[in-house]
Amino acid sequence: MIAKKQLTALLILTGLVLAGVASVQLPKGRYKNLEILPQDISEHKLDSIMNSYNKALGVTCGFCHVKICRRSS
């Protein structure tokens, strides 16, 4: 009797977990907020373009991008 209840509970929990995993949507692109450059651009190419902007404008990344401070846990 107890084993049957445990099996039922396990099956219900498994179903809920699978439904939750199935409902998660993966991000459409690798990068956020790319409006001009293609979403499938390689990291190397993106870095190269950003570095050329830095040189051409005579600024650093912080001129256009907000620094994000991350706390170590």
PDB file of C-alpha atoms in Angstrom:
ATOM      1  CA  MET A   1       0.000   0.000   0.000  1.00  0.00           C
ATOM      2  CA  ILE A   2       2.786   2.447   0.947  1.00  0.00           C
ATOM      3  CA  ALA A   3       4.843   1.447  -2.090  1.00  0.00           C
ATOM      4  CA  LYS A   4       1.867   2.165  -4.352  1.00  0.00           C
ATOM      5  CA  LYS A   5       1.462   5.654  -2.845  1.00  0.00           C
ATOM      6  CA  GLN A   6       5.185   6.328  -3.190  1.00  0.00           C
ATOM      7  CA  LEU A   7       5.139   5.210  -6.809  1.00  0.00           C
ATOM      8  CA  THR A   8       2.129   7.425  -7.535  1.00  0.00           C
ATOM      9  CA  ALA A   9       3.792  10.414  -5.874  1.00  0.00           C
ATOM     10  CA  LEU A  10       7.011   9.755  -7.790  1.00  0.00           C
ATOM     11  CA  LEU A  11       5.150   9.570 -11.106  1.00  0.00           C
ATOM     12  CA  ILE A  12       3.283  12.817 -10.380  1.00  0.00           C
ATOM     13  CA  LEU A  13       6.503  14.612  -9.406  1.00  0.00           C
ATOM     14  CA  THR A  14       8.261  13.297 -12.504  1.00  0.00           C
ATOM     15  CA  GLY A  15       5.409  14.545 -14.674  1.00  0.00           C
ATOM     16  CA  LEU A  16       5.551  17.997 -13.063  1.00  0.00           C
ATOM     17  CA  VAL A  17       9.315  18.226 -13.516  1.00  0.00           C
ATOM     18  CA  LEU A  18       9.072  17.186 -17.164  1.00  0.00           C
ATOM     19  CA  ALA A  19       6.280  19.697 -17.785  1.00  0.00           C
ATOM     20  CA  GLY A  20       8.398  22.441 -16.209  1.00  0.00           C
ATOM     21  CA  VAL A  21      11.449  21.576 -18.274  1.00  0.00           C
ATOM     22  CA  ALA A  22       9.385  21.422 -21.472  1.00  0.00           C
ATOM     23  CA  SER A  23       7.876  24.854 -20.837  1.00  0.00           C
ATOM     24  CA  VAL A  24      11.242  26.632 -20.579  1.00  0.00           C
ATOM     25  CA  GLN A  25      12.078  28.567 -23.737  1.00  0.00           C
ATOM     26  CA  LEU A  26      15.683  28.767 -24.825  1.00  0.00           C
ATOM     27  CA  PRO A  27      17.022  32.170 -25.794  1.00  0.00           C
ATOM     28  CA  LYS A  28      16.666  32.916 -29.499  1.00  0.00           C
ATOM     29  CA  GLY A  29      20.196  34.214 -29.917  1.00  0.00           C
ATOM     30  CA  ARG A  30      23.477  33.928 -28.126  1.00  0.00           C
ATOM     31  CA  TYR A  31      23.735  37.653 -27.439  1.00  0.00           C
ATOM     32  CA  LYS A  32      21.276  40.175 -26.065  1.00  0.00           C
ATOM     33  CA  ASN A  33      20.626  43.582 -27.611  1.00  0.00           C
ATOM     34  CA  LEU A  34      22.372  43.019 -30.947  1.00  0.00           C
ATOM     35  CA  GLU A  35      20.373  45.159 -33.334  1.00  0.00           C
ATOM     36  CA  ILE A  36      22.736  45.611 -36.279  1.00  0.00           C
ATOM     37  CA  LEU A  37      25.194  42.729 -36.018  1.00  0.00           C
ATOM     38  CA  PRO A  38      23.867  39.208 -36.708  1.00  0.00           C
ATOM     39  CA  GLN A  39      22.909  36.991 -33.758  1.00  0.00           C
ATOM     40  CA  ASP A  40      25.082  34.149 -35.064  1.00  0.00           C
ATOM     41  CA  ILE A  41      28.288  36.231 -35.038  1.00  0.00           C
ATOM     42  CA  SER A  42      31.290  34.480 -33.517  1.00  0.00           C
ATOM     43  CA  GLU A  43      32.726  35.723 -30.247  1.00  0.00           C
ATOM     44  CA  HIS A  44      36.077  36.389 -31.965  1.00  0.00           C
ATOM     45  CA  LYS A  45      34.452  38.482 -34.716  1.00  0.00           C
ATOM     46  CA  LEU A  46      32.338  40.456 -32.218  1.00  0.00           C
ATOM     47  CA  ASP A  47      35.397  41.204 -30.073  1.00  0.00           C
ATOM     48  CA  SER A  48      37.315  42.265 -33.183  1.00  0.00           C
ATOM     49  CA  ILE A  49      34.563  44.682 -34.217  1.00  0.00           C
ATOM     50  CA  MET A  50      34.246  46.127 -30.710  1.00  0.00           C
ATOM     51  CA  ASN A  51      38.030  46.603 -30.472  1.00  0.00           C
ATOM     52  CA  SER A  52      38.035  48.426 -33.818  1.00  0.00           C
ATOM     53  CA  TYR A  53      35.302  50.747 -32.483  1.00  0.00           C
ATOM     54  CA  ASN A  54      37.449  51.427 -29.406  1.00  0.00           C
ATOM     55  CA  LYS A  55      40.441  52.336 -31.556  1.00  0.00           C
ATOM     56  CA  ALA A  56      38.474  54.430 -34.052  1.00  0.00           C
ATOM     57  CA  LEU A  57      36.664  56.410 -31.349  1.00  0.00           C
ATOM     58  CA  GLY A  58      39.601  56.593 -28.942  1.00  0.00           C
ATOM     59  CA  VAL A  59      37.485  55.314 -26.057  1.00  0.00           C
ATOM     60  CA  THR A  60      37.237  52.214 -23.854  1.00  0.00           C
ATOM     61  CA  CYS A  61      34.375  49.740 -23.513  1.00  0.00           C
ATOM     62  CA  GLY A  62      32.950  51.681 -20.554  1.00  0.00           C
ATOM     63  CA  PHE A  63      32.163  54.594 -22.872  1.00  0.00           C
ATOM     64  CA  CYS A  64      29.251  52.650 -24.390  1.00  0.00           C
ATOM     65  CA  HIS A  65      28.710  49.788 -21.938  1.00  0.00           C
ATOM     66  CA  VAL A  66      27.702  49.940 -18.282  1.00  0.00           C
ATOM     67  CA  LYS A  67      30.033  48.063 -15.970  1.00  0.00           C
ATOM     68  CA  ILE A  68      28.349  45.281 -14.040  1.00  0.00           C
ATOM     69  CA  CYS A  69      29.774  44.645 -10.605  1.00  0.00           C
ATOM     70  CA  ARG A  70      29.509  41.031  -9.580  1.00  0.00           C
ATOM     71  CA  ARG A  71      29.827  40.016  -5.995  1.00  0.00           C
ATOM     72  CA  SER A  72      31.728  36.893  -5.205  1.00  0.00           C
ATOM     73  CA  SER A  73      29.734  34.515  -3.065  1.00  0.00           C
TER      74      SER A  73
END
